[in-house]
Amino acid sequence: MEKPVLLFDNRFDDGTPTVLWPGTEAGYDVLNLKDLRPYTFWKSAGTSPTHIIIDCGVGKSADSVAVLGHNLATVGATIQVLCSDDNFVADTTVALGPFTVNNDKAFFRAFASQTKRYWKFYLSGLTAAPQLAVLIVGNRLQFPRYLMKGYDPQPEQIHGSSTRSQTGQPLGAEVRYIEHQFRARFQRVTDAFFTGTFKPAWDAHISKLKPFFWVWDYGTHPDEVYFVKVPDKFSLKAPFDPVRRTLDLSFEGIKE
């Protein structure tokens, strides 16, 4: 079992990604990979091994990757994360992989931290053109405590409507989407973690209502990866009890 993580830090925000061999399909801009929108896509121009590369300018670290809105299981992709200090000429480090995924839902993988100038998301073994909506390679924020008792890992709320006849018989229904609504509570969190790690993440990203990946236990439940944000009117509170703090968070996201 692993402690929960958030992932939004992204090396692909450190510059403009480039795609080598075979390039990008017209109408599927590579910048779509980093706009955090699950409905805008990048798509390869072919099936040859695909290299999505970012030059960070200086050495930058990463220890995790997450992908949303992809077809990598369908196209049989073998996935690797590589890094380098010389644009993969003589220095290439395999940070993660090779590995495959079992379905086209969001996935997350953790790996040993590396610090390099260039990072590459590499796909091979393709039977058709791959496409992705969101790609993050960066540093995970891992909570120092496990979730408090009572966490529900798969809550679902239906957003839709239905009609019935005068005798109560179902006539039809429309489900617009199904929403996950998580409540993640952490007890006895140190003030150092809250002020030094969580609060900077809150100020820079979470409080701006930007989405991120939520993975509550990637060791025992690796397929339970969600793309979420805090509710629009969420109030951050972390009271002392009496020496450490209780952190009570809420996340919401659309079921894939």
mmCIF file with all atom_site columns, N, CA and C in Angstrom, residues 2 11 14 18 21 29 53 80-81 88 108 114 126 132 134-135 142 150 157 171 188 204 227 237 239 245:
data_model
loop_
_atom_site.group_PDB
_atom_site.id
_atom_site.type_symbol
_atom_site.label_atom_id
_atom_site.label_alt_id
_atom_site.label_comp_id
_atom_site.label_asym_id
_atom_site.label_entity_id
_atom_site.label_seq_id
_atom_site.pdbx_PDB_ins_code
_atom_site.Cartn_x
_atom_site.Cartn_y
_atom_site.Cartn_z
_atom_site.occupancy
_atom_site.B_iso_or_equiv
_atom_site.pdbx_formal_charge
_atom_site.auth_seq_id
_atom_site.auth_comp_id
_atom_site.auth_asym_id
_atom_site.auth_atom_id
_atom_site.pdbx_PDB_model_num
ATOM 1  N N  . GLU A 1 2   ? 0.494   2.223  -0.806  1.00 0.00 ? 2   GLU A N  1
ATOM 2  C CA . GLU A 1 2   ? 1.240   3.481  -0.904  1.00 0.00 ? 2   GLU A CA 1
ATOM 3  C C  . GLU A 1 2   ? 0.382   4.636  -0.401  1.00 0.00 ? 2   GLU A C  1
ATOM 4  N N  . ARG A 1 11  ? 7.007   18.616 -16.423 1.00 0.00 ? 11  ARG A N  1
ATOM 5  C CA . ARG A 1 11  ? 8.171   19.064 -17.172 1.00 0.00 ? 11  ARG A CA 1
ATOM 6  C C  . ARG A 1 11  ? 7.765   19.626 -18.539 1.00 0.00 ? 11  ARG A C  1
ATOM 7  N N  . ASP A 1 14  ? 7.778   23.314 -19.014 1.00 0.00 ? 14  ASP A N  1
ATOM 8  C CA . ASP A 1 14  ? 9.049   24.019 -18.963 1.00 0.00 ? 14  ASP A CA 1
ATOM 9  C C  . ASP A 1 14  ? 9.556   24.453 -20.336 1.00 0.00 ? 14  ASP A C  1
ATOM 10 N N  . THR A 1 18  ? 8.232   18.939 -28.562 1.00 0.00 ? 18  THR A N  1
ATOM 11 C CA . THR A 1 18  ? 8.406   18.607 -29.975 1.00 0.00 ? 18  THR A CA 1
ATOM 12 C C  . THR A 1 18  ? 8.137   17.119 -30.165 1.00 0.00 ? 18  THR A C  1
ATOM 13 N N  . TRP A 1 21  ? 9.346   11.771 -35.493 1.00 0.00 ? 21  TRP A N  1
ATOM 14 C CA . TRP A 1 21  ? 9.105   10.436 -36.055 1.00 0.00 ? 21  TRP A CA 1
ATOM 15 C C  . TRP A 1 21  ? 7.846   9.785  -35.502 1.00 0.00 ? 21  TRP A C  1
ATOM 16 N N  . ASP A 1 29  ? -2.741  19.562 -32.201 1.00 0.00 ? 29  ASP A N  1
ATOM 17 C CA . ASP A 1 29  ? -1.546  20.283 -31.764 1.00 0.00 ? 29  ASP A CA 1
ATOM 18 C C  . ASP A 1 29  ? -0.911  19.609 -30.553 1.00 0.00 ? 29  ASP A C  1
ATOM 19 N N  . ILE A 1 53  ? 9.238   15.076 -26.888 1.00 0.00 ? 53  ILE A N  1
ATOM 20 C CA . ILE A 1 53  ? 10.427  15.534 -26.164 1.00 0.00 ? 53  ILE A CA 1
ATOM 21 C C  . ILE A 1 53  ? 10.220  16.949 -25.650 1.00 0.00 ? 53  ILE A C  1
ATOM 22 N N  . GLN A 1 80  ? 7.627   4.131  -22.594 1.00 0.00 ? 80  GLN A N  1
ATOM 23 C CA . GLN A 1 80  ? 8.814   4.397  -21.789 1.00 0.00 ? 80  GLN A CA 1
ATOM 24 C C  . GLN A 1 80  ? 8.900   5.891  -21.488 1.00 0.00 ? 80  GLN A C  1
ATOM 25 N N  . VAL A 1 81  ? 9.533   6.217  -20.359 1.00 0.00 ? 81  VAL A N  1
ATOM 26 C CA . VAL A 1 81  ? 9.909   7.596  -20.053 1.00 0.00 ? 81  VAL A CA 1
ATOM 27 C C  . VAL A 1 81  ? 11.429  7.627  -19.991 1.00 0.00 ? 81  VAL A C  1
ATOM 28 N N  . PHE A 1 88  ? 19.670  13.088 -25.926 1.00 0.00 ? 88  PHE A N  1
ATOM 29 C CA . PHE A 1 88  ? 19.653  11.666 -26.285 1.00 0.00 ? 88  PHE A CA 1
ATOM 30 C C  . PHE A 1 88  ? 20.688  11.307 -27.355 1.00 0.00 ? 88  PHE A C  1
ATOM 31 N N  . PHE A 1 108 ? -1.254  6.031  -14.011 1.00 0.00 ? 108 PHE A N  1
ATOM 32 C CA . PHE A 1 108 ? -0.188  6.706  -13.271 1.00 0.00 ? 108 PHE A CA 1
ATOM 33 C C  . PHE A 1 108 ? 0.907   5.690  -12.999 1.00 0.00 ? 108 PHE A C  1
ATOM 34 N N  . GLN A 1 114 ? 14.786  11.336 -11.195 1.00 0.00 ? 114 GLN A N  1
ATOM 35 C CA . GLN A 1 114 ? 15.920  11.663 -12.061 1.00 0.00 ? 114 GLN A CA 1
ATOM 36 C C  . GLN A 1 114 ? 15.928  13.166 -12.290 1.00 0.00 ? 114 GLN A C  1
ATOM 37 N N  . LEU A 1 126 ? 3.385   0.197  -32.154 1.00 0.00 ? 126 LEU A N  1
ATOM 38 C CA . LEU A 1 126 ? 2.053   0.730  -32.414 1.00 0.00 ? 126 LEU A CA 1
ATOM 39 C C  . LEU A 1 126 ? 1.388   0.044  -33.600 1.00 0.00 ? 126 LEU A C  1
ATOM 40 N N  . LEU A 1 132 ? -3.404  11.278 -27.255 1.00 0.00 ? 132 LEU A N  1
ATOM 41 C CA . LEU A 1 132 ? -3.460  11.563 -25.827 1.00 0.00 ? 132 LEU A CA 1
ATOM 42 C C  . LEU A 1 132 ? -4.119  12.920 -25.627 1.00 0.00 ? 132 LEU A C  1
ATOM 43 N N  . VAL A 1 134 ? -4.058  14.430 -22.089 1.00 0.00 ? 134 VAL A N  1
ATOM 44 C CA . VAL A 1 134 ? -3.239  15.059 -21.045 1.00 0.00 ? 134 VAL A CA 1
ATOM 45 C C  . VAL A 1 134 ? -2.042  14.171 -20.756 1.00 0.00 ? 134 VAL A C  1
ATOM 46 N N  . LEU A 1 135 ? -0.860  14.752 -20.766 1.00 0.00 ? 135 LEU A N  1
ATOM 47 C CA . LEU A 1 135 ? 0.386   14.044 -20.439 1.00 0.00 ? 135 LEU A CA 1
ATOM 48 C C  . LEU A 1 135 ? 1.146   14.853 -19.397 1.00 0.00 ? 135 LEU A C  1
ATOM 49 N N  . GLN A 1 142 ? 3.324   13.653 -2.517  1.00 0.00 ? 142 GLN A N  1
ATOM 50 C CA . GLN A 1 142 ? 2.874   12.478 -1.760  1.00 0.00 ? 142 GLN A CA 1
ATOM 51 C C  . GLN A 1 142 ? 2.579   12.888 -0.328  1.00 0.00 ? 142 GLN A C  1
ATOM 52 N N  . GLY A 1 150 ? -12.775 5.392  6.621   1.00 0.00 ? 150 GLY A N  1
ATOM 53 C CA . GLY A 1 150 ? -14.034 5.818  6.024   1.00 0.00 ? 150 GLY A CA 1
ATOM 54 C C  . GLY A 1 150 ? -13.911 6.366  4.614   1.00 0.00 ? 150 GLY A C  1
ATOM 55 N N  . GLN A 1 157 ? -21.940 10.097 -8.540  1.00 0.00 ? 157 GLN A N  1
ATOM 56 C CA . GLN A 1 157 ? -23.206 10.821 -8.568  1.00 0.00 ? 157 GLN A CA 1
ATOM 57 C C  . GLN A 1 157 ? -23.670 10.946 -10.005 1.00 0.00 ? 157 GLN A C  1
ATOM 58 N N  . LEU A 1 171 ? -40.180 5.594  -18.963 1.00 0.00 ? 171 LEU A N  1
ATOM 59 C CA . LEU A 1 171 ? -40.353 5.914  -20.384 1.00 0.00 ? 171 LEU A CA 1
ATOM 60 C C  . LEU A 1 171 ? -39.025 6.200  -21.081 1.00 0.00 ? 171 LEU A C  1
ATOM 61 N N  . ARG A 1 188 ? -3.268  14.193 11.831  1.00 0.00 ? 188 ARG A N  1
ATOM 62 C CA . ARG A 1 188 ? -1.928  14.320 12.399  1.00 0.00 ? 188 ARG A CA 1
ATOM 63 C C  . ARG A 1 188 ? -0.862  14.607 11.332  1.00 0.00 ? 188 ARG A C  1
ATOM 64 N N  . ALA A 1 204 ? -0.201  27.628 -5.850  1.00 0.00 ? 204 ALA A N  1
ATOM 65 C CA . ALA A 1 204 ? 0.243   27.666 -7.245  1.00 0.00 ? 204 ALA A CA 1
ATOM 66 C C  . ALA A 1 204 ? -0.738  27.009 -8.205  1.00 0.00 ? 204 ALA A C  1
ATOM 67 N N  . PHE A 1 227 ? -8.766  12.182 -12.606 1.00 0.00 ? 227 PHE A N  1
ATOM 68 C CA . PHE A 1 227 ? -8.420  13.556 -12.974 1.00 0.00 ? 227 PHE A CA 1
ATOM 69 C C  . PHE A 1 227 ? -9.468  14.453 -12.338 1.00 0.00 ? 227 PHE A C  1
ATOM 70 N N  . LYS A 1 237 ? -9.236  24.168 5.148   1.00 0.00 ? 237 LYS A N  1
ATOM 71 C CA . LYS A 1 237 ? -9.082  24.256 6.598   1.00 0.00 ? 237 LYS A CA 1
ATOM 72 C C  . LYS A 1 237 ? -8.145  23.149 7.049   1.00 0.00 ? 237 LYS A C  1
ATOM 73 N N  . PRO A 1 239 ? -7.053  22.576 10.859  1.00 0.00 ? 239 PRO A N  1
ATOM 74 C CA . PRO A 1 239 ? -6.896  22.943 12.274  1.00 0.00 ? 239 PRO A CA 1
ATOM 75 C C  . PRO A 1 239 ? -5.907  22.040 13.011  1.00 0.00 ? 239 PRO A C  1
ATOM 76 N N  . ARG A 1 245 ? -1.919  18.697 12.527  1.00 0.00 ? 245 ARG A N  1
ATOM 77 C CA . ARG A 1 245 ? -3.072  19.284 11.856  1.00 0.00 ? 245 ARG A CA 1
ATOM 78 C C  . ARG A 1 245 ? -3.919  18.203 11.187  1.00 0.00 ? 245 ARG A C  1
#
